[in-house]
PDB file of C-alpha atoms in Angstrom:
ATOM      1  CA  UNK A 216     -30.163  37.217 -12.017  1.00  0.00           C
ATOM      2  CA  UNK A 217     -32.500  39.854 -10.523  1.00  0.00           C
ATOM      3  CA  UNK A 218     -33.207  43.254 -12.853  1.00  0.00           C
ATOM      4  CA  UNK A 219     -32.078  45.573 -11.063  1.00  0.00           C
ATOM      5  CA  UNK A 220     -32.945  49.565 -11.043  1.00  0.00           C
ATOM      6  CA  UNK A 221     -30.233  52.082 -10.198  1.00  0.00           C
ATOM      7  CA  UNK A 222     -30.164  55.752  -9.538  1.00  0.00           C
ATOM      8  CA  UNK A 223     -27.972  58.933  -8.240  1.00  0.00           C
ATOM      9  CA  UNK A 224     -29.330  59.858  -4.865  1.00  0.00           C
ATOM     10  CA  UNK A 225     -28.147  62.516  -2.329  1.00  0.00           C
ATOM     11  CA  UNK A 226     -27.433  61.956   1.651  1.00  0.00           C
ATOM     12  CA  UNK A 227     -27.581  64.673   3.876  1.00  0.00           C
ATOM     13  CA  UNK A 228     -24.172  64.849   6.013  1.00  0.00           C
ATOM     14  CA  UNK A 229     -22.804  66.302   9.254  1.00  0.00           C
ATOM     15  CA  UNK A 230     -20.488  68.076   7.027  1.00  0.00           C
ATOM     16  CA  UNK A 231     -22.264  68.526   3.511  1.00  0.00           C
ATOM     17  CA  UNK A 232     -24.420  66.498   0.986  1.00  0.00           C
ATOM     18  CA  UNK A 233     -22.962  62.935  -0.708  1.00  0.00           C
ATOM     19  CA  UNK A 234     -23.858  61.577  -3.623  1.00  0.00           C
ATOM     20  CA  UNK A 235     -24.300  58.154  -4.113  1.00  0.00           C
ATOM     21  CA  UNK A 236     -25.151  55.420  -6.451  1.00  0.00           C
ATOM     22  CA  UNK A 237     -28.359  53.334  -5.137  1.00  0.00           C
ATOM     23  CA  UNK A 238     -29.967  49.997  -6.850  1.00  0.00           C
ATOM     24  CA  UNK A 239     -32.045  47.506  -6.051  1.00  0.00           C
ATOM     25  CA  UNK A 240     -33.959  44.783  -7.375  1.00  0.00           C
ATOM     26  CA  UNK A 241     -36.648  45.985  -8.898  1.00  0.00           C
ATOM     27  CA  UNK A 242     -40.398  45.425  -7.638  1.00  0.00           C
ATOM     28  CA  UNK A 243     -40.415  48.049  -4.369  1.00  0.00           C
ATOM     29  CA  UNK A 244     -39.605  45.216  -1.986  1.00  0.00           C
ATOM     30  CA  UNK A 245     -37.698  45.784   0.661  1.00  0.00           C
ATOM     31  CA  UNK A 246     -33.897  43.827   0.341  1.00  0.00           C
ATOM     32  CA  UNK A 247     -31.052  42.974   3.018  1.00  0.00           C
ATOM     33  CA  UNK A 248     -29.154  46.603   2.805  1.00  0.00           C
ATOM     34  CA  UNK A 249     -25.526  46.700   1.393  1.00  0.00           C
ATOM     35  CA  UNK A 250     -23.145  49.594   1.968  1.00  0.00           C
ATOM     36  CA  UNK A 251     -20.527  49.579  -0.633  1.00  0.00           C
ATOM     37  CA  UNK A 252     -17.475  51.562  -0.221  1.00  0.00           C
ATOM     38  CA  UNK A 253     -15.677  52.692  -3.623  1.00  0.00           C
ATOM     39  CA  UNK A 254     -11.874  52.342  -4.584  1.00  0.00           C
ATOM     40  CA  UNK A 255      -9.992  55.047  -5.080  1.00  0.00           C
ATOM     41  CA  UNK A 256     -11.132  55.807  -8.645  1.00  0.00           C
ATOM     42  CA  UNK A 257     -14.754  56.193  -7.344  1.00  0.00           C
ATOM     43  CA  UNK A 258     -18.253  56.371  -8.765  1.00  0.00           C
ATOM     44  CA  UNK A 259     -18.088  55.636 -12.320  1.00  0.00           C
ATOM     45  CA  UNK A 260     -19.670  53.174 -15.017  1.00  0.00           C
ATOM     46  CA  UNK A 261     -17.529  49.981 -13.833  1.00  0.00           C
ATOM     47  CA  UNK A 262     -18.014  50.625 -10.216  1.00  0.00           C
ATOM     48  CA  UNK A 263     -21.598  51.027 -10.711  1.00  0.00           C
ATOM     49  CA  UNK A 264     -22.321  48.176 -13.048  1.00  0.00           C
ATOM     50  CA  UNK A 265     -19.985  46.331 -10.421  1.00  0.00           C
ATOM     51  CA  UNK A 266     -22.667  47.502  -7.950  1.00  0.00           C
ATOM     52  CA  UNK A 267     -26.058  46.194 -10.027  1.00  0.00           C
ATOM     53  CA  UNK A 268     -24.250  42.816 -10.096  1.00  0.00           C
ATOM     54  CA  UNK A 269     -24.262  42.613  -6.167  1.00  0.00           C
ATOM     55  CA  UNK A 270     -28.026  44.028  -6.140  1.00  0.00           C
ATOM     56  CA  UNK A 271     -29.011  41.220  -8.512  1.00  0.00           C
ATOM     57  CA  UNK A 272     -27.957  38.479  -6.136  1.00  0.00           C
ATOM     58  CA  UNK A 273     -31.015  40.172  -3.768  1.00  0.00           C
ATOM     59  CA  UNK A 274     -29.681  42.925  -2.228  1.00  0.00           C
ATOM     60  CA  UNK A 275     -30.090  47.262  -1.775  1.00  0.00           C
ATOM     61  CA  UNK A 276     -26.665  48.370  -2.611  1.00  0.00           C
ATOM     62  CA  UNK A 277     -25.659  52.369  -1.485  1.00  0.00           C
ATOM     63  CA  UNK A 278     -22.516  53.043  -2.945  1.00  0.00           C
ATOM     64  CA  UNK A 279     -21.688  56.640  -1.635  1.00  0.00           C
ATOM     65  CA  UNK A 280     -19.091  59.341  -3.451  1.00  0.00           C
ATOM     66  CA  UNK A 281     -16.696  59.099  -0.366  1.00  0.00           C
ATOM     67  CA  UNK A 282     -15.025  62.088  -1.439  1.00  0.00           C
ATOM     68  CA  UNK A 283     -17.857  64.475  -1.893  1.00  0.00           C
ATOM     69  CA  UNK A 284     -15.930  67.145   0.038  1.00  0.00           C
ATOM     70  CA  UNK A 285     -14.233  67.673  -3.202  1.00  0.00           C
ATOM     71  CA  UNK A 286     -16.862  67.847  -5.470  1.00  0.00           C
ATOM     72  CA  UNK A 287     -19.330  65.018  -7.275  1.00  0.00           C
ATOM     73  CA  UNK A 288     -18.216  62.013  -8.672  1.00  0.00           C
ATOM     74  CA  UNK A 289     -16.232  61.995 -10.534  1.00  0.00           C
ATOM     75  CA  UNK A 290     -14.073  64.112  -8.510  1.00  0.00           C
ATOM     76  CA  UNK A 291     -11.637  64.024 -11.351  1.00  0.00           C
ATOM     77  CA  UNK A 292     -11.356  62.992 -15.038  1.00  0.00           C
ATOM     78  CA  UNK A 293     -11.248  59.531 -15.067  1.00  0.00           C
ATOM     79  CA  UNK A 294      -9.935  57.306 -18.680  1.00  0.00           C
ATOM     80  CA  UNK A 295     -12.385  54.587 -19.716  1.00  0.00           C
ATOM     81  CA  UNK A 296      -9.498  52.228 -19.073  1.00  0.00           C
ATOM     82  CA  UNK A 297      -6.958  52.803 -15.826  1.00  0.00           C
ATOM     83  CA  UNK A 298      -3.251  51.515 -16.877  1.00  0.00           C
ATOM     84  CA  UNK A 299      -0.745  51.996 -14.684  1.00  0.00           C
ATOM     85  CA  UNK A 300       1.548  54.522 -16.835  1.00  0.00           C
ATOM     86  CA  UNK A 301      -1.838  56.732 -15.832  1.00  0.00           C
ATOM     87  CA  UNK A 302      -2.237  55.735 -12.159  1.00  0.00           C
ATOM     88  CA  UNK A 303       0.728  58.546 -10.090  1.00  0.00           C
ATOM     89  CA  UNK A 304      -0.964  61.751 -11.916  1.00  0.00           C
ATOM     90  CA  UNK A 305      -4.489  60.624 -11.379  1.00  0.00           C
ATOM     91  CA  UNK A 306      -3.254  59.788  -7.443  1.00  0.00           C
ATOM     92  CA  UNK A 307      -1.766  63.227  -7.392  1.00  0.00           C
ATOM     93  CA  UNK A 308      -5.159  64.671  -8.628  1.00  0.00           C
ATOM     94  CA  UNK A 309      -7.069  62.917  -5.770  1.00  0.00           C
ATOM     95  CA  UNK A 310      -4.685  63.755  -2.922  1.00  0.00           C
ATOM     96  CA  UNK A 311      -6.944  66.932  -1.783  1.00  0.00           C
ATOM     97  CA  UNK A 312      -9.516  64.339  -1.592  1.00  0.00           C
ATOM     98  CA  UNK A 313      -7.701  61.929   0.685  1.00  0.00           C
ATOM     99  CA  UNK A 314      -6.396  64.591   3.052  1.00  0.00           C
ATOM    100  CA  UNK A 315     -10.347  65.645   3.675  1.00  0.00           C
ATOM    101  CA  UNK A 316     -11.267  62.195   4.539  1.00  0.00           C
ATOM    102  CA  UNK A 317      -9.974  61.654   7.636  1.00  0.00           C
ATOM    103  CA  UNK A 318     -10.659  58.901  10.196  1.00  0.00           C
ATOM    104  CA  UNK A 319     -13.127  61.288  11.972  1.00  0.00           C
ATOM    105  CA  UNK A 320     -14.912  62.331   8.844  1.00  0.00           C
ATOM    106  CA  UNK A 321     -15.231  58.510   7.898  1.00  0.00           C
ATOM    107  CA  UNK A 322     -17.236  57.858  10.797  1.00  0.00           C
ATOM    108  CA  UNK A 323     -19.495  60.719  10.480  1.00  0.00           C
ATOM    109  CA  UNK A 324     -20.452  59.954   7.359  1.00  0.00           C
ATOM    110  CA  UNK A 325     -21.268  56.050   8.125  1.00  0.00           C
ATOM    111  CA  UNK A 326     -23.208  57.671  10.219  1.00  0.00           C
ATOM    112  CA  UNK A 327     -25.143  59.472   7.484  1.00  0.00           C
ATOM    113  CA  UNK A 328     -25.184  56.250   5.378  1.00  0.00           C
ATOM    114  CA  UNK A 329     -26.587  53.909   7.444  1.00  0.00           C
ATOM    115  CA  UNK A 330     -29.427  56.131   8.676  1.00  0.00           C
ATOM    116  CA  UNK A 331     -30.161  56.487   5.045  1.00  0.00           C
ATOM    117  CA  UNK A 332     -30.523  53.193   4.671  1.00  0.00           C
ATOM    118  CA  UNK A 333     -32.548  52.464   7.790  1.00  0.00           C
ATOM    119  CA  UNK A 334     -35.207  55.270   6.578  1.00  0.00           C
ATOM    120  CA  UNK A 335     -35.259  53.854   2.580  1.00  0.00           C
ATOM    121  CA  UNK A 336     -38.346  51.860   1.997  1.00  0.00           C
ATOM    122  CA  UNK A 337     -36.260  49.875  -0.655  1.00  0.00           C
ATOM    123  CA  UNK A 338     -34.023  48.608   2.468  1.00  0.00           C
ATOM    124  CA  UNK A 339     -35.135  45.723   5.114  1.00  0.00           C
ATOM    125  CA  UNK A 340     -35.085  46.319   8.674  1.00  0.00           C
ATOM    126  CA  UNK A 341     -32.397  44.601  10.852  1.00  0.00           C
ATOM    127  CA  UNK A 342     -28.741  44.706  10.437  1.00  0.00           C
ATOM    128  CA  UNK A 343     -26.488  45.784   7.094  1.00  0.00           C
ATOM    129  CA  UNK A 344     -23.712  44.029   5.183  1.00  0.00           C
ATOM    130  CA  UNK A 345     -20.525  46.446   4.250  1.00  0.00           C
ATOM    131  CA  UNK A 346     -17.851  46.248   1.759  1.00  0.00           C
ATOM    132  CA  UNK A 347     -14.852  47.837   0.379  1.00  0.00           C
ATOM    133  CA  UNK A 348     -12.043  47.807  -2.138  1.00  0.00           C
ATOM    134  CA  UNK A 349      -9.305  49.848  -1.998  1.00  0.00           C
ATOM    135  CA  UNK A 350      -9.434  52.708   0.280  1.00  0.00           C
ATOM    136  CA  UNK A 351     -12.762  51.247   0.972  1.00  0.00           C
ATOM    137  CA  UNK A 352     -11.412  48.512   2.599  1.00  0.00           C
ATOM    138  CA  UNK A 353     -10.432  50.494   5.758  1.00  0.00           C
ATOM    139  CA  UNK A 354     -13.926  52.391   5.680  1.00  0.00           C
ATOM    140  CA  UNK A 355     -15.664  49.200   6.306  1.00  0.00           C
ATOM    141  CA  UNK A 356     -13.605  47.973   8.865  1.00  0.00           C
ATOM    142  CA  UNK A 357     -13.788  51.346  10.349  1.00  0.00           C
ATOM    143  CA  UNK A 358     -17.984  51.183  10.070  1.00  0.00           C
ATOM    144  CA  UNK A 359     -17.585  47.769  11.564  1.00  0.00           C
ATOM    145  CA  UNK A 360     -16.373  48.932  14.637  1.00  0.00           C
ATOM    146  CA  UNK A 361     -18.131  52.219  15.255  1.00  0.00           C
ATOM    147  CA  UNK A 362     -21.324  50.617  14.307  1.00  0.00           C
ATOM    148  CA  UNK A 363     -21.702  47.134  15.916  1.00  0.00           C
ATOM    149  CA  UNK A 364     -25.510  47.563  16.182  1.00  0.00           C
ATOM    150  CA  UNK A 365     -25.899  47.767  12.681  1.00  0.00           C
ATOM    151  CA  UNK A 366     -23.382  46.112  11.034  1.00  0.00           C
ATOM    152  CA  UNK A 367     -24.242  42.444  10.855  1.00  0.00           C
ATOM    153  CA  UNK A 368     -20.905  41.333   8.054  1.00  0.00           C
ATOM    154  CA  UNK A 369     -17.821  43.548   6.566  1.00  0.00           C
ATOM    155  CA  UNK A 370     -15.614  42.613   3.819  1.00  0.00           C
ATOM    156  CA  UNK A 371     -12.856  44.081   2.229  1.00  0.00           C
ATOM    157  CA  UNK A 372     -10.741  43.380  -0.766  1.00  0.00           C
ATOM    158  CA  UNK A 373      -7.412  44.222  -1.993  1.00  0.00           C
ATOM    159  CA  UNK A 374      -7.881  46.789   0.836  1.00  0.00           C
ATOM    160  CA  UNK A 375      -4.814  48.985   1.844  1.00  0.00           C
ATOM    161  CA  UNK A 376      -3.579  50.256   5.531  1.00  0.00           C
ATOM    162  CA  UNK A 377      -5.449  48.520   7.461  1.00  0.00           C
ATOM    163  CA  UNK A 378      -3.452  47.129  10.368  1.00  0.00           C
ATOM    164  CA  UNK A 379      -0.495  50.434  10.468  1.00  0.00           C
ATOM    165  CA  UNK A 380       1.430  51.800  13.723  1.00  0.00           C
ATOM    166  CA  UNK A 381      -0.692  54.789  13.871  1.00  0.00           C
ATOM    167  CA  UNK A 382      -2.572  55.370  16.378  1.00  0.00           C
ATOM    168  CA  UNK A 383      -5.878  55.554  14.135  1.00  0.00           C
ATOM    169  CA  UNK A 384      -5.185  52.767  12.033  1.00  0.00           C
ATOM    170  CA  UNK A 385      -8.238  50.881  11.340  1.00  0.00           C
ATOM    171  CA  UNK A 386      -7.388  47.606  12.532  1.00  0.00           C
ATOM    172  CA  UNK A 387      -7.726  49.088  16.620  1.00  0.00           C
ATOM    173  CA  UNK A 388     -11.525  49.275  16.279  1.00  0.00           C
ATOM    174  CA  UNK A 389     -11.469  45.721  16.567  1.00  0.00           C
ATOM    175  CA  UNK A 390     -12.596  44.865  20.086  1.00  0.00           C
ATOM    176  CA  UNK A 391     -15.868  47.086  18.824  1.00  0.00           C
ATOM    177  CA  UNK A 392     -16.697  44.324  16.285  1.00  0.00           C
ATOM    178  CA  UNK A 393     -19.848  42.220  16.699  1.00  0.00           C
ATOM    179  CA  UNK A 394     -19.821  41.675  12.886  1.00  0.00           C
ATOM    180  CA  UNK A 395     -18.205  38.550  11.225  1.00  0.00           C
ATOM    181  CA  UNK A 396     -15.745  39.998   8.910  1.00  0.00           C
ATOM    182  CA  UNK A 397     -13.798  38.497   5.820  1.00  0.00           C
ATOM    183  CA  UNK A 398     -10.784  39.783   4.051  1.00  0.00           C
ATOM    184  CA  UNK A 399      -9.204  38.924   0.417  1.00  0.00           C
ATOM    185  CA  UNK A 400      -5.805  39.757   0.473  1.00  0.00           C
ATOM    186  CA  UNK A 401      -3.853  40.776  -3.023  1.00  0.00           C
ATOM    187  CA  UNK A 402      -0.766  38.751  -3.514  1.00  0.00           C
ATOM    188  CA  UNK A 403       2.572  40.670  -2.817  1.00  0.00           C
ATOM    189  CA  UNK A 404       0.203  43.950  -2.211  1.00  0.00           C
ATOM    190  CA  UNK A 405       2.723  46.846  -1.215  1.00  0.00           C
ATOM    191  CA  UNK A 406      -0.507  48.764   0.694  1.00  0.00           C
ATOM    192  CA  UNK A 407      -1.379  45.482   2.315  1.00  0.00           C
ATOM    193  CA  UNK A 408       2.610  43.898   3.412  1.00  0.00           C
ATOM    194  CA  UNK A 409       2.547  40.339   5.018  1.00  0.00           C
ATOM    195  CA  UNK A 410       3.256  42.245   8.446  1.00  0.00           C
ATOM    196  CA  UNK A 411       0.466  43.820   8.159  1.00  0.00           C
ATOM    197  CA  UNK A 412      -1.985  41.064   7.471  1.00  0.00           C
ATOM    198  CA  UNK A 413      -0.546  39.269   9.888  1.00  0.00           C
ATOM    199  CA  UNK A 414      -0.991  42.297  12.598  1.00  0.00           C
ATOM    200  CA  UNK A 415      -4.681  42.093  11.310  1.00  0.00           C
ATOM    201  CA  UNK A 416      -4.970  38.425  12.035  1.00  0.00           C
ATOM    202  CA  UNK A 417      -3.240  38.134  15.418  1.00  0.00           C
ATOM    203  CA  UNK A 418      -6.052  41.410  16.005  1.00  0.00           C
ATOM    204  CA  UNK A 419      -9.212  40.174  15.281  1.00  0.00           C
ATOM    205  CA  UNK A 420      -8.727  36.573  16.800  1.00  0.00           C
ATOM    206  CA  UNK A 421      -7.204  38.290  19.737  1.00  0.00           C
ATOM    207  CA  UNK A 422     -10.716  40.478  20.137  1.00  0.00           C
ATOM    208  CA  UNK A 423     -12.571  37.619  19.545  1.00  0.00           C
ATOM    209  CA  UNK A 424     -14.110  38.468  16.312  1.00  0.00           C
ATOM    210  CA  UNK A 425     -15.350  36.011  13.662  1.00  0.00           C
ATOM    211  CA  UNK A 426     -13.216  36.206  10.700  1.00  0.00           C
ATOM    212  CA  UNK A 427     -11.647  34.558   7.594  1.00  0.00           C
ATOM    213  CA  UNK A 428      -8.738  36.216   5.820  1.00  0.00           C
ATOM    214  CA  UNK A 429      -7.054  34.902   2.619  1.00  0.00           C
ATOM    215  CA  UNK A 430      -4.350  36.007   0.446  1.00  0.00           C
ATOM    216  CA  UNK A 431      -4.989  35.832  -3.284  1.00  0.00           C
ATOM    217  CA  UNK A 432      -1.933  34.305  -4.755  1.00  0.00           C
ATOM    218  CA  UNK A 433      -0.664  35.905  -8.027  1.00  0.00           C
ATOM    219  CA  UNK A 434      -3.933  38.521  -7.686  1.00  0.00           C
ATOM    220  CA  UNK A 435      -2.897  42.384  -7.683  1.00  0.00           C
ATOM    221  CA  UNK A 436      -4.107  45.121  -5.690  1.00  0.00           C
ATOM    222  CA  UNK A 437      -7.373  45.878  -7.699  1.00  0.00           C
ATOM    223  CA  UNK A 438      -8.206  43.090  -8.925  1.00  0.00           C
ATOM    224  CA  UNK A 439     -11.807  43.316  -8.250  1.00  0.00           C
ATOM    225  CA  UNK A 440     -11.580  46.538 -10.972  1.00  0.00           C
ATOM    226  CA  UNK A 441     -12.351  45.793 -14.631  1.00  0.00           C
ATOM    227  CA  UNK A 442     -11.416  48.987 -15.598  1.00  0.00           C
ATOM    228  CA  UNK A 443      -8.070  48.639 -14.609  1.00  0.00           C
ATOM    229  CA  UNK A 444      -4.884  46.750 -15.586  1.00  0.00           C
ATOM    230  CA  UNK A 445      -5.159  44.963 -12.434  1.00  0.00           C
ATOM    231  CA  UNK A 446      -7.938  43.839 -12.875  1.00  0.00           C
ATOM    232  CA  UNK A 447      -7.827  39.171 -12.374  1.00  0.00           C
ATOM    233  CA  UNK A 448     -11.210  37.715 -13.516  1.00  0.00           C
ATOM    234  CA  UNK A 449     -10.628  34.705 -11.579  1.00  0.00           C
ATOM    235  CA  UNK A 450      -9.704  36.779  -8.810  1.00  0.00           C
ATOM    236  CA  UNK A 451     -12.936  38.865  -9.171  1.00  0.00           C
ATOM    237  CA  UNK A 452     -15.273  35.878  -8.911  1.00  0.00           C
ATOM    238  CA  UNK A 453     -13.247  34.242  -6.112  1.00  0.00           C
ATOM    239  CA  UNK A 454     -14.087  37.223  -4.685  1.00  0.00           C
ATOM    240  CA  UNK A 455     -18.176  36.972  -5.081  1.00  0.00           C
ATOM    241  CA  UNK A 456     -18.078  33.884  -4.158  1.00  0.00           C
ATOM    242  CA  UNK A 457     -16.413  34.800  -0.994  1.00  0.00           C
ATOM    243  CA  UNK A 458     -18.893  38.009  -0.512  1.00  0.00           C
ATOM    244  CA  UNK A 459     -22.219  36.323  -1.320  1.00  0.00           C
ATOM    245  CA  UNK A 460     -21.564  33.600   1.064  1.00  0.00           C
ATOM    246  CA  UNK A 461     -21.103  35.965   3.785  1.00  0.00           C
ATOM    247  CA  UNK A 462     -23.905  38.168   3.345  1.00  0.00           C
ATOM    248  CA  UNK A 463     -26.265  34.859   2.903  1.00  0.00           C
ATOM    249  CA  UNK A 464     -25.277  33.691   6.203  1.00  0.00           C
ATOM    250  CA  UNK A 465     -25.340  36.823   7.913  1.00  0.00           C
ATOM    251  CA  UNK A 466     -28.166  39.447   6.624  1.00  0.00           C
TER     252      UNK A 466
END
């Protein structure tokens, strides 16, 4: 594996300034860009070691504080360890930082990202890869769609929400996709039901848009984390395996 430098940068905003984790290989070379959307739980030591791994396979990874509306990460007090006897109060903690991202404010700030990463000398020209976990799962798909000049691949992982009956749900941008997307489903995930994964199929193929999606049997939702009970390590690498194929074929 690559060493890797990482470092806590600021993006200017149409609505304020993010911070965000950046790392790349080091060297100054310029590598295929990677946006990398956060869980829930946000910008802390797992999520950014979790980070360094994906720039060590070759790649600039931004991993912006999605919720910097609220304050820098980490927006609230986080445990070293997540269990789920700790999960409702630290969801009930973040709610004022949910409410502020809404679809609209999701797609300014790709926006923001992406033109950071198009003016960062660590970053190679042409297109970007995007993923998510989590929450982050819908802001890729979401990027995907109001970016199609850009965006090149977009993944998302035990992702949550993203094929609803509202009338923003994420899963509508499709027909805006140029991107080839892939999508690792948990098992039995109550933010991700079998309707809607199968809504989310019969979408994309209907639009046209390249795309894999798999459900991880016996995997939770989270299981990417390893700072949470959820986390699977089988589940996890299944998972880079999946990733790093896509972003070799397509950035």
């Amino acid at each position: 594996m690559t060493t890797v430098s990482g470092t806590t940068v600021d993006i200017t905003t149409q609505d304020g300034t993010a911070d965000a984790y950046l790392v790349h290989p080091e060297g100054g070379a310029p590598h295929p860009a990677v946006l990398l959307y956060m869980d829930a739980f946000g910008i802390r030591p797992a999520l950014r070691a979790f980070a360094d791994r994906l720039a060590s396979a070759g790649y600039t990874v931004l991993v912006p504080n999605v919720f910097y509306r609220t304050g820098r990460a980490p927006v609230v007090q986080l445990p070293d360890f997540i269990d789920p006897a700790q999960r409702p109060d630290l969801f009930t903690s973040l709610q004022p930082a949910f409410q502020a991202l809404t679809p609209e404010a999701a797609v300014r700030d790709a926006d923001a990202y992406l033109r950071y990463l198009a003016e960062l000398a660590q970053a190679a020209e042409g297109p970007v890869g995007v993923t998510g976990y989590c929450m982050g799962g819908a802001l890729a798909l979401r990027t995907a769609g109001a970016h199609p000049d850009r965006v090149a691949a977009a993944a998302g992982f035990h992702a949550a929400n993203l094929a609803t009956d509202a009338p923003d749900s994420p899963h509508l941008s499709a027909d805006r996709i140029t991107a080839e997307l892939y999508f690792g489903h948990a098992d039995q995930d109550p933010g991700m039901p079998p309707e809607q994964v199968e809504l989310l199929e019969r979408t994309l193929t209907s639009a046209g848009v390249r795309h894999r999606t798999e459900v991880y049997e016996g995997a939770p939702h989270g299981f990417t984390q390893s700072d949470t009970a959820a986390h699977d390590p089988a589940a996890e690498e299944r998972h880079w395996e999946a990733l790093l194929d896509l972003f070799r074929r397509t950035l």
